[in-house]
Short mmCIF file of C-alpha atoms and ligand atoms in Angstrom, two decimals:
data_model
loop_
_atom_site.label_atom_id
_atom_site.label_comp_id
_atom_site.label_asym_id
_atom_site.label_seq_id
_atom_site.Cartn_x
_atom_site.Cartn_y
_atom_site.Cartn_z
CA MET A 822 -0.02 0.01 0.00
CA ASN A 823 1.33 3.42 -0.99
CA ASP A 824 0.22 5.48 2.08
CA THR A 825 2.20 8.66 1.27
CA PHE A 826 -1.02 10.57 0.66
CA LEU A 827 -2.56 9.55 4.01
CA LYS A 828 0.69 10.35 5.83
CA ALA A 829 0.75 13.84 4.32
CA LEU A 830 -2.90 14.28 5.22
CA ARG A 831 -2.07 13.48 8.84
CA GLY A 832 0.88 15.90 8.76
CA GLU A 833 3.51 13.14 9.03
CA GLU A 834 6.89 13.20 7.23
CA THR A 835 6.73 11.76 3.72
CA PRO A 836 9.56 10.78 1.33
CA TYR A 837 8.00 13.00 -1.40
CA THR A 838 4.94 15.21 -1.94
CA PRO A 839 1.91 13.15 -2.93
CA ILE A 840 -0.36 14.29 -5.77
CA TRP A 841 -3.86 13.56 -6.98
CA ILE A 842 -5.84 15.60 -9.51
CA MET A 843 -9.38 16.86 -9.02
CA ARG A 844 -11.63 15.29 -11.72
CA GLN A 845 -8.80 12.86 -12.50
CA ALA A 846 -11.27 10.35 -13.90
CA GLY A 847 -12.81 11.98 -16.90
CA ARG A 848 -13.01 12.89 -20.53
CA TYR A 849 -9.37 13.86 -21.09
CA LEU A 850 -8.65 10.09 -20.80
CA LYS A 851 -9.35 8.06 -23.92
CA GLU A 852 -9.98 5.03 -21.70
CA TYR A 853 -12.79 6.99 -19.99
CA ARG A 854 -14.29 8.07 -23.28
CA GLU A 855 -14.34 4.46 -24.44
CA VAL A 856 -16.33 3.42 -21.34
CA ARG A 857 -18.68 6.43 -21.85
CA GLU A 858 -19.39 5.44 -25.43
CA GLY A 859 -21.43 2.54 -24.14
CA VAL A 860 -23.32 4.20 -21.30
CA ASP A 861 -24.71 7.58 -20.25
CA PHE A 862 -23.07 9.45 -17.38
CA LEU A 863 -25.64 8.63 -14.64
CA THR A 864 -25.71 4.97 -15.56
CA LEU A 865 -21.90 4.99 -15.27
CA CYS A 866 -22.20 6.53 -11.77
CA LYS A 867 -24.75 3.87 -10.76
CA THR A 868 -22.94 0.76 -12.09
CA PRO A 869 -20.33 -0.18 -9.47
CA GLU A 870 -18.17 -2.30 -11.83
CA LEU A 871 -17.92 0.56 -14.34
CA ALA A 872 -17.55 3.34 -11.74
CA ALA A 873 -14.72 1.38 -10.06
CA LYS A 874 -13.12 0.78 -13.45
CA VAL A 875 -12.94 4.50 -14.33
CA SER A 876 -11.78 5.43 -10.79
CA LEU A 877 -8.79 3.10 -11.30
CA GLN A 878 -7.84 4.51 -14.73
CA PRO A 879 -5.92 7.61 -13.53
CA VAL A 880 -4.14 5.60 -10.82
CA ASP A 881 -2.83 3.15 -13.46
CA ILE A 882 -2.26 5.72 -16.25
CA LEU A 883 -0.87 8.74 -14.33
CA GLY A 884 0.58 7.15 -11.18
CA VAL A 885 -1.26 9.48 -8.81
CA ASP A 886 -1.00 8.81 -5.01
CA ALA A 887 -4.78 8.48 -4.35
CA ALA A 888 -7.91 7.43 -6.11
CA ILE A 889 -11.22 9.29 -5.91
CA LEU A 890 -14.59 7.57 -5.98
CA PHE A 891 -16.23 8.00 -9.38
CA SER A 892 -19.61 9.65 -8.87
CA ASP A 893 -21.02 13.18 -8.96
CA ILE A 894 -21.92 15.70 -6.31
CA LEU A 895 -25.49 15.70 -7.58
CA ILE A 896 -26.16 12.02 -6.88
CA PRO A 897 -27.42 12.69 -3.30
CA VAL A 898 -29.51 15.60 -4.66
CA GLU A 899 -31.35 13.12 -6.90
CA ALA A 900 -31.72 10.84 -3.89
CA MET A 901 -33.38 13.77 -1.99
CA GLY A 902 -36.11 13.72 -4.63
CA MET A 903 -35.12 16.03 -7.45
CA LYS A 904 -35.20 14.90 -11.07
CA LEU A 905 -31.64 15.02 -12.48
CA GLU A 906 -30.45 14.91 -16.05
CA PHE A 907 -27.08 15.57 -17.63
CA SER A 908 -27.32 17.31 -21.00
CA GLU A 909 -24.29 17.29 -23.29
CA LYS A 910 -24.73 20.97 -23.87
CA HIS A 911 -25.87 22.40 -20.53
CA GLY A 912 -24.38 20.02 -17.97
CA PRO A 913 -26.62 19.09 -15.04
CA VAL A 914 -30.29 20.03 -15.18
CA LEU A 915 -32.54 19.72 -12.09
CA SER A 916 -36.28 20.18 -12.63
CA GLU A 917 -38.55 22.06 -10.24
CA PRO A 918 -35.80 24.16 -8.60
CA ILE A 919 -36.31 24.74 -4.84
CA ARG A 920 -37.49 28.35 -4.41
CA SER A 921 -40.54 27.83 -2.18
CA ARG A 922 -41.46 26.23 1.12
CA ALA A 923 -43.81 23.80 -0.66
CA LEU A 924 -41.00 22.31 -2.81
CA LEU A 925 -38.55 22.33 0.12
CA GLU A 926 -40.96 20.23 2.12
CA LYS A 927 -41.20 17.61 -0.59
CA LEU A 928 -37.46 16.89 -0.27
CA THR A 929 -36.39 14.00 1.88
CA VAL A 930 -33.17 13.15 3.73
CA PRO A 931 -32.19 9.93 1.93
CA ASP A 932 -30.86 6.77 3.60
CA PRO A 933 -27.52 6.22 1.78
CA GLU A 934 -27.67 2.43 2.03
CA ASP A 935 -31.22 2.20 0.64
CA ASP A 936 -31.21 5.09 -1.82
CA MET A 937 -27.60 5.17 -3.13
CA PRO A 938 -26.32 1.61 -2.48
CA PHE A 939 -24.21 1.72 -5.68
CA VAL A 940 -21.91 4.30 -4.13
CA MET A 941 -21.00 2.08 -1.16
CA GLU A 942 -20.70 -0.95 -3.51
CA THR A 943 -18.29 1.03 -5.72
CA ILE A 944 -16.21 1.93 -2.64
CA LYS A 945 -16.04 -1.71 -1.53
CA LEU A 946 -15.04 -2.90 -4.99
CA LEU A 947 -12.33 -0.23 -5.18
CA LYS A 948 -10.98 -1.04 -1.76
CA SER A 949 -10.47 -4.63 -2.82
CA GLN A 950 -8.36 -3.56 -5.78
CA LEU A 951 -6.55 -0.35 -4.84
CA LYS A 952 -2.94 0.00 -3.78
CA VAL A 953 -3.36 3.71 -2.95
CA PRO A 954 -5.85 5.32 -0.53
CA LEU A 955 -9.42 6.10 -1.64
CA ILE A 956 -11.04 9.56 -1.36
CA GLY A 957 -14.79 9.70 -0.93
CA PHE A 958 -16.56 13.03 -1.48
CA SER A 959 -19.67 15.14 -1.34
CA GLY A 960 -20.62 18.62 -2.45
CA ALA A 961 -20.67 21.14 0.44
CA PRO A 962 -24.13 22.48 1.35
CA PHE A 963 -23.85 25.93 -0.31
CA THR A 964 -22.58 24.46 -3.59
CA LEU A 965 -25.36 21.86 -3.60
CA ALA A 966 -27.94 24.50 -2.73
CA THR A 967 -26.88 26.58 -5.77
CA TYR A 968 -27.65 23.69 -8.14
CA MET A 969 -30.94 22.96 -6.35
CA ILE A 970 -32.13 26.58 -6.38
CA GLU A 971 -30.82 27.49 -9.86
CA GLY A 972 -31.89 24.19 -11.42
CA GLY A 973 -28.39 23.75 -12.87
CA GLY A 974 -25.27 25.84 -13.35
CA SER A 975 -25.31 29.63 -13.13
CA LYS A 976 -23.30 32.78 -13.86
CA ASN A 977 -24.41 35.17 -11.17
CA PHE A 978 -26.46 32.97 -8.82
CA LEU A 979 -29.35 35.39 -8.78
CA PHE A 980 -31.99 32.84 -7.73
CA THR A 981 -29.79 31.49 -4.99
CA LYS A 982 -29.13 34.92 -3.60
CA ARG A 983 -32.77 35.94 -3.95
CA VAL A 984 -33.87 32.95 -1.79
CA MET A 985 -30.94 33.62 0.56
CA TYR A 986 -31.77 37.30 1.13
CA GLN A 987 -35.58 37.34 0.69
CA ASN A 988 -36.68 33.96 1.95
CA HIS A 989 -34.22 33.07 4.65
CA GLY A 990 -36.48 30.44 6.20
CA VAL A 991 -36.53 28.43 2.98
CA PHE A 992 -32.77 28.86 2.44
CA SER A 993 -31.83 27.73 5.94
CA GLY A 994 -34.38 24.91 5.85
CA LEU A 995 -32.79 23.70 2.61
CA MET A 996 -29.23 24.03 3.98
CA GLU A 997 -30.24 21.98 7.06
CA LYS A 998 -31.75 19.21 4.91
CA ILE A 999 -28.67 19.13 2.70
CA SER A 1000 -26.33 19.06 5.72
CA ASP A 1001 -28.23 16.10 7.25
CA THR A 1002 -27.95 14.36 3.90
CA VAL A 1003 -24.20 15.07 3.54
CA ILE A 1004 -23.48 13.83 7.08
CA SER A 1005 -25.12 10.43 6.64
CA TYR A 1006 -23.81 10.11 3.07
CA LEU A 1007 -20.20 10.74 4.05
CA ARG A 1008 -20.50 8.56 7.15
CA ALA A 1009 -21.70 5.71 4.93
CA GLN A 1010 -18.80 6.26 2.52
CA ILE A 1011 -16.27 6.16 5.39
CA ARG A 1012 -17.86 3.05 6.85
CA ALA A 1013 -17.76 1.39 3.42
CA GLY A 1014 -14.01 2.01 3.28
CA ALA A 1015 -13.19 5.59 2.09
CA ASP A 1016 -9.88 6.57 3.74
CA THR A 1017 -10.74 10.27 3.64
CA VAL A 1018 -13.51 12.46 2.29
CA GLN A 1019 -13.42 15.76 0.48
CA LEU A 1020 -16.13 18.39 0.63
CA PHE A 1021 -16.29 20.33 -2.67
CA ASP A 1022 -17.38 23.93 -2.18
CA THR A 1023 -17.04 24.92 -5.83
CA TRP A 1024 -19.26 28.04 -5.61
CA ALA A 1025 -18.69 29.36 -2.05
CA GLY A 1026 -16.27 31.89 -3.62
CA VAL A 1027 -19.22 33.84 -5.05
CA LEU A 1028 -20.18 34.93 -1.53
CA SER A 1029 -18.82 38.01 0.30
CA PRO A 1030 -16.90 37.04 3.43
CA ASP A 1031 -19.81 38.28 5.65
CA ASP A 1032 -22.31 36.19 3.74
CA TYR A 1033 -19.98 33.16 3.70
CA ARG A 1034 -19.85 33.31 7.50
CA VAL A 1035 -23.66 33.30 7.75
CA PHE A 1036 -24.90 31.31 4.75
CA ALA A 1037 -22.22 28.65 4.12
CA LEU A 1038 -19.56 28.12 6.84
CA PRO A 1039 -21.80 27.12 9.80
CA TYR A 1040 -23.18 24.13 7.87
CA VAL A 1041 -19.67 22.99 6.85
CA LYS A 1042 -18.57 23.24 10.48
CA ARG A 1043 -21.45 21.14 11.63
CA ILE A 1044 -20.74 18.41 9.03
CA ILE A 1045 -17.10 18.26 9.98
CA LYS A 1046 -17.82 18.20 13.71
CA GLU A 1047 -20.35 15.39 13.34
CA LEU A 1048 -17.98 13.30 11.18
CA LYS A 1049 -14.95 13.68 13.41
CA SER A 1050 -15.79 10.55 15.44
CA GLU A 1051 -15.55 8.41 12.28
CA GLY A 1052 -11.75 8.94 12.41
CA ALA A 1053 -11.17 9.71 8.67
CA PRO A 1054 -9.43 12.97 7.83
CA ILE A 1055 -11.59 15.59 6.10
CA ILE A 1056 -10.44 17.80 3.20
CA TYR A 1057 -12.38 20.98 2.47
CA PHE A 1058 -11.90 22.52 -0.99
CA VAL A 1059 -13.17 26.01 -1.69
CA ASN A 1060 -12.91 27.41 -5.21
CA GLY A 1061 -12.31 31.16 -5.08
CA CYS A 1062 -11.06 30.89 -1.50
CA ALA A 1063 -8.72 33.87 -1.43
CA GLY A 1064 -10.96 36.32 0.45
CA LEU A 1065 -12.37 33.63 2.75
CA LEU A 1066 -9.23 31.95 4.12
CA LYS A 1067 -9.42 33.45 7.64
CA ASP A 1068 -12.95 32.00 7.97
CA ILE A 1069 -12.13 28.71 6.22
CA LYS A 1070 -9.39 28.22 8.84
CA THR A 1071 -12.13 27.83 11.45
CA SER A 1072 -13.94 25.05 9.53
CA GLY A 1073 -12.32 22.23 11.50
CA ALA A 1074 -11.11 20.42 8.39
CA ASP A 1075 -7.82 18.49 8.54
CA ALA A 1076 -6.78 19.79 5.14
CA ILE A 1077 -7.80 22.78 3.06
CA GLY A 1078 -7.86 22.63 -0.75
CA ILE A 1079 -7.25 25.98 -2.43
CA ASP A 1080 -7.67 27.23 -6.00
CA TRP A 1081 -4.86 28.86 -8.03
CA ARG A 1082 -5.92 32.47 -7.73
CA VAL A 1083 -4.11 32.75 -4.40
CA ASP A 1084 -0.36 32.37 -3.68
CA ILE A 1085 0.04 29.04 -1.83
CA GLY A 1086 2.71 30.53 0.54
CA GLU A 1087 0.33 33.34 1.54
CA ALA A 1088 -2.59 30.96 1.91
CA ALA A 1089 -0.52 28.68 4.14
CA ARG A 1090 0.51 31.62 6.35
CA THR A 1091 -3.16 32.58 6.79
CA LEU A 1092 -4.31 29.02 7.42
CA GLY A 1093 -1.53 28.38 9.94
CA LYS A 1094 0.54 25.33 10.73
CA LYS A 1095 -2.27 23.23 12.16
CA THR A 1096 -3.75 22.57 8.70
CA VAL A 1097 -2.47 20.57 5.73
CA ILE A 1098 -2.73 22.47 2.45
CA GLN A 1099 -3.78 21.01 -0.90
CA GLY A 1100 -3.21 22.62 -4.28
CA ASN A 1101 -2.84 24.70 -6.32
CA LEU A 1102 -1.61 24.70 -9.96
CA ASP A 1103 -3.77 26.51 -12.50
CA PRO A 1104 -5.48 23.73 -14.49
CA CYS A 1105 -4.49 25.53 -17.71
CA ALA A 1106 -0.78 25.48 -16.70
CA LEU A 1107 -0.94 21.88 -17.99
CA LEU A 1108 -0.84 23.45 -21.44
CA LEU A 1109 2.59 24.99 -20.85
CA PRO A 1110 5.80 23.61 -22.28
CA ARG A 1111 7.25 21.10 -19.79
CA GLU A 1112 10.21 23.35 -18.79
CA ILE A 1113 7.93 26.21 -17.83
CA MET A 1114 5.44 23.97 -16.11
CA LYS A 1115 8.37 22.59 -14.15
CA GLU A 1116 9.19 26.10 -12.85
CA LYS A 1117 5.59 26.58 -11.71
CA VAL A 1118 5.53 23.17 -9.99
CA LYS A 1119 8.80 23.94 -8.26
CA ASP A 1120 7.55 27.33 -7.12
CA ILE A 1121 4.43 25.74 -5.51
CA LEU A 1122 6.51 23.01 -3.81
CA ASP A 1123 9.01 25.55 -2.49
CA LYS A 1124 6.38 27.91 -1.19
CA ALA A 1125 4.38 25.14 0.53
CA ARG A 1126 7.40 23.40 2.05
CA GLY A 1127 7.42 23.98 5.81
CA ALA A 1128 4.68 26.60 5.52
CA ALA A 1129 1.80 24.28 6.51
CA LYS A 1130 1.36 21.09 8.51
CA GLY A 1131 1.83 19.26 5.23
CA HIS A 1132 1.25 19.58 1.47
CA ILE A 1133 -0.68 17.52 -0.99
CA PHE A 1134 -0.15 18.63 -4.59
CA ASN A 1135 -3.28 19.12 -6.77
CA LEU A 1136 -4.60 21.43 -9.43
CA GLY A 1137 -6.52 24.49 -8.20
CA HIS A 1138 -9.67 23.00 -9.76
CA GLY A 1139 -10.64 20.07 -11.93
CA ILE A 1140 -8.60 18.95 -14.93
CA LEU A 1141 -10.14 20.04 -18.23
CA PRO A 1142 -11.21 17.63 -20.99
CA GLU A 1143 -8.88 19.42 -23.46
CA ILE A 1144 -5.66 18.56 -21.56
CA PRO A 1145 -3.38 16.03 -23.33
CA VAL A 1146 -2.87 13.03 -21.06
CA GLU A 1147 0.89 13.20 -21.60
CA ASN A 1148 0.95 16.59 -19.92
CA ALA A 1149 -0.96 15.21 -16.88
CA LYS A 1150 1.60 12.37 -16.68
CA SER A 1151 4.40 14.93 -16.80
CA LEU A 1152 2.87 16.81 -13.94
CA VAL A 1153 2.75 13.72 -11.70
CA GLU A 1154 6.39 12.88 -12.62
CA LEU A 1155 7.54 16.44 -11.99
CA VAL A 1156 5.88 16.69 -8.56
CA HIS A 1157 7.37 13.35 -7.55
CA GLU A 1158 10.84 14.09 -8.85
CA LEU A 1159 11.13 17.67 -7.65
CA SER A 1160 9.91 16.76 -4.17
CA GLY A 1161 12.45 13.96 -3.74
CA LYS A 1162 10.98 10.69 -4.92
CA ALA A 1163 13.71 8.33 -6.10
CA ILE A 1164 12.79 7.33 -9.63
CA ALA A 1165 13.80 3.92 -10.98
CA ARG A 1166 15.27 4.28 -14.41
O1 CP3 B 1763 -12.33 12.07 -10.91
C1 CP3 B 1763 -13.05 12.62 -10.08
O2 CP3 B 1763 -12.79 13.72 -9.56
C2 CP3 B 1763 -14.27 11.92 -9.55
C3 CP3 B 1763 -15.47 12.18 -10.19
C4 CP3 B 1763 -16.21 13.54 -10.09
C5 CP3 B 1763 -17.07 13.96 -11.15
N1 CP3 B 1763 -17.70 15.09 -10.72
C6 CP3 B 1763 -17.31 13.27 -12.41
C7 CP3 B 1763 -17.92 13.98 -13.52
C8 CP3 B 1763 -16.27 14.47 -9.07
C9 CP3 B 1763 -15.50 14.54 -7.77
C10 CP3 B 1763 -17.23 15.46 -9.48
C11 CP3 B 1763 -17.62 16.60 -8.63
C12 CP3 B 1763 -18.48 17.65 -9.23
N2 CP3 B 1763 -19.56 17.52 -10.04
C13 CP3 B 1763 -18.37 18.99 -8.87
C14 CP3 B 1763 -17.39 19.58 -7.88
C15 CP3 B 1763 -16.06 19.67 -8.38
C16 CP3 B 1763 -15.83 20.71 -9.40
O3 CP3 B 1763 -15.47 20.43 -10.53
O4 CP3 B 1763 -16.02 21.93 -9.02
C17 CP3 B 1763 -19.36 19.68 -9.58
C18 CP3 B 1763 -19.58 21.22 -9.55
C19 CP3 B 1763 -20.11 18.78 -10.32
C20 CP3 B 1763 -21.29 19.00 -11.16
C21 CP3 B 1763 -21.06 18.59 -12.55
N3 CP3 B 1763 -20.90 17.30 -12.99
C22 CP3 B 1763 -21.03 19.46 -13.66
C23 CP3 B 1763 -21.16 20.97 -13.65
C24 CP3 B 1763 -20.84 18.62 -14.78
C25 CP3 B 1763 -20.88 19.04 -16.22
C26 CP3 B 1763 -19.65 19.69 -16.60
C27 CP3 B 1763 -18.61 18.69 -17.07
O5 CP3 B 1763 -17.50 18.70 -16.56
O6 CP3 B 1763 -18.99 17.91 -17.92
C28 CP3 B 1763 -20.75 17.29 -14.32
C29 CP3 B 1763 -20.48 16.08 -15.14
C30 CP3 B 1763 -19.34 15.20 -14.75
N4 CP3 B 1763 -18.98 14.87 -13.49
C31 CP3 B 1763 -18.45 14.57 -15.66
C32 CP3 B 1763 -17.56 13.78 -14.90
C33 CP3 B 1763 -16.51 12.89 -15.37
C34 CP3 B 1763 -18.53 14.63 -17.16
C35 CP3 B 1763 -19.60 13.71 -17.61
C36 CP3 B 1763 -19.34 13.04 -18.94
O7 CP3 B 1763 -18.72 12.01 -18.96
O8 CP3 B 1763 -19.84 13.58 -19.97
#
């Protein structure tokens, strides 16, 4: 078992800096596209043999130090009772967006074992095959609420903020239901074998710091507090985190994932030495010539070294479908080599 990633997550000494890549299983891999030719995306998420297969692909192809469960943050939203579709053009579409008390009341808090058994089956299958740790995950409440209130993706989150500001009872009721769902969902993932879990707060960065403290952070804190007794470290990723780091520091997470718009050295100084830091190469930097990418990787490794409780290398957000797989391979090699991994030649 390669446990370098878990050691770094616990703040222990490691022989080199571990790396995994957000969205590492996906369309930039021809092996993924081949599997997707035969099935639609939701069927792939709900078929444990296939979901496990695509989770393993980046581990075998890139040599990353951790695997992530193949699923989507909207799977528990569907289990709460919303109709979910993925359109090639528009991404996720949720019908009857939650903007009223009546629709909020129709939502349920699902039982993960009964309503999403395929997720736990995928985790068990993966654990029987993996030689690296497995990351489970969930969307964080604010990010899930944006999809549920907007009915899909959004540019300015007008509906979300309208409910937030004008109908606070509905907003907080929704956030509570989502938080209850996330707690039992992540607990089930950990009990099925996930070594750690990551909360994705992809859209929290659209909030002002004051609003983040009221409308997003308290729910994240409750989730983390309630999961502590499970014993698995928790990673909290916030996209657009720069203005929120002082507050994110109080989340209780073991590791904080940061995007690329902030200097990792500065972020580490704000977060302090009690937290492991994860990040933060610009996903588009994978398009640079290798020598220039190398400088950027080195810069991140240098700035993070000693600045936090530990460092896990990652991109600042998900890898894009347009990235050549060779460049992703180069990144993994560079991180390993530059941080001291002895390479067999
Ligand atoms: O490799 C992994 O990281 C594990 C799998 C994973 C997926 N989605 C697979 C996926 C994870 C961790 C997610 C999380 C997710 N899903 C987030 C949070 C992370 C982030 O990127 O900010 C969000 C916001 C979603 C919602 C979502 N799912 C959108 C907006 C889209 C459409 C856009 C797109 O990238 O296609 C998806 C679809 C999706 N989720 C795909 C994959 C591989 C593409 C589906 C396909 O095969 O066509």
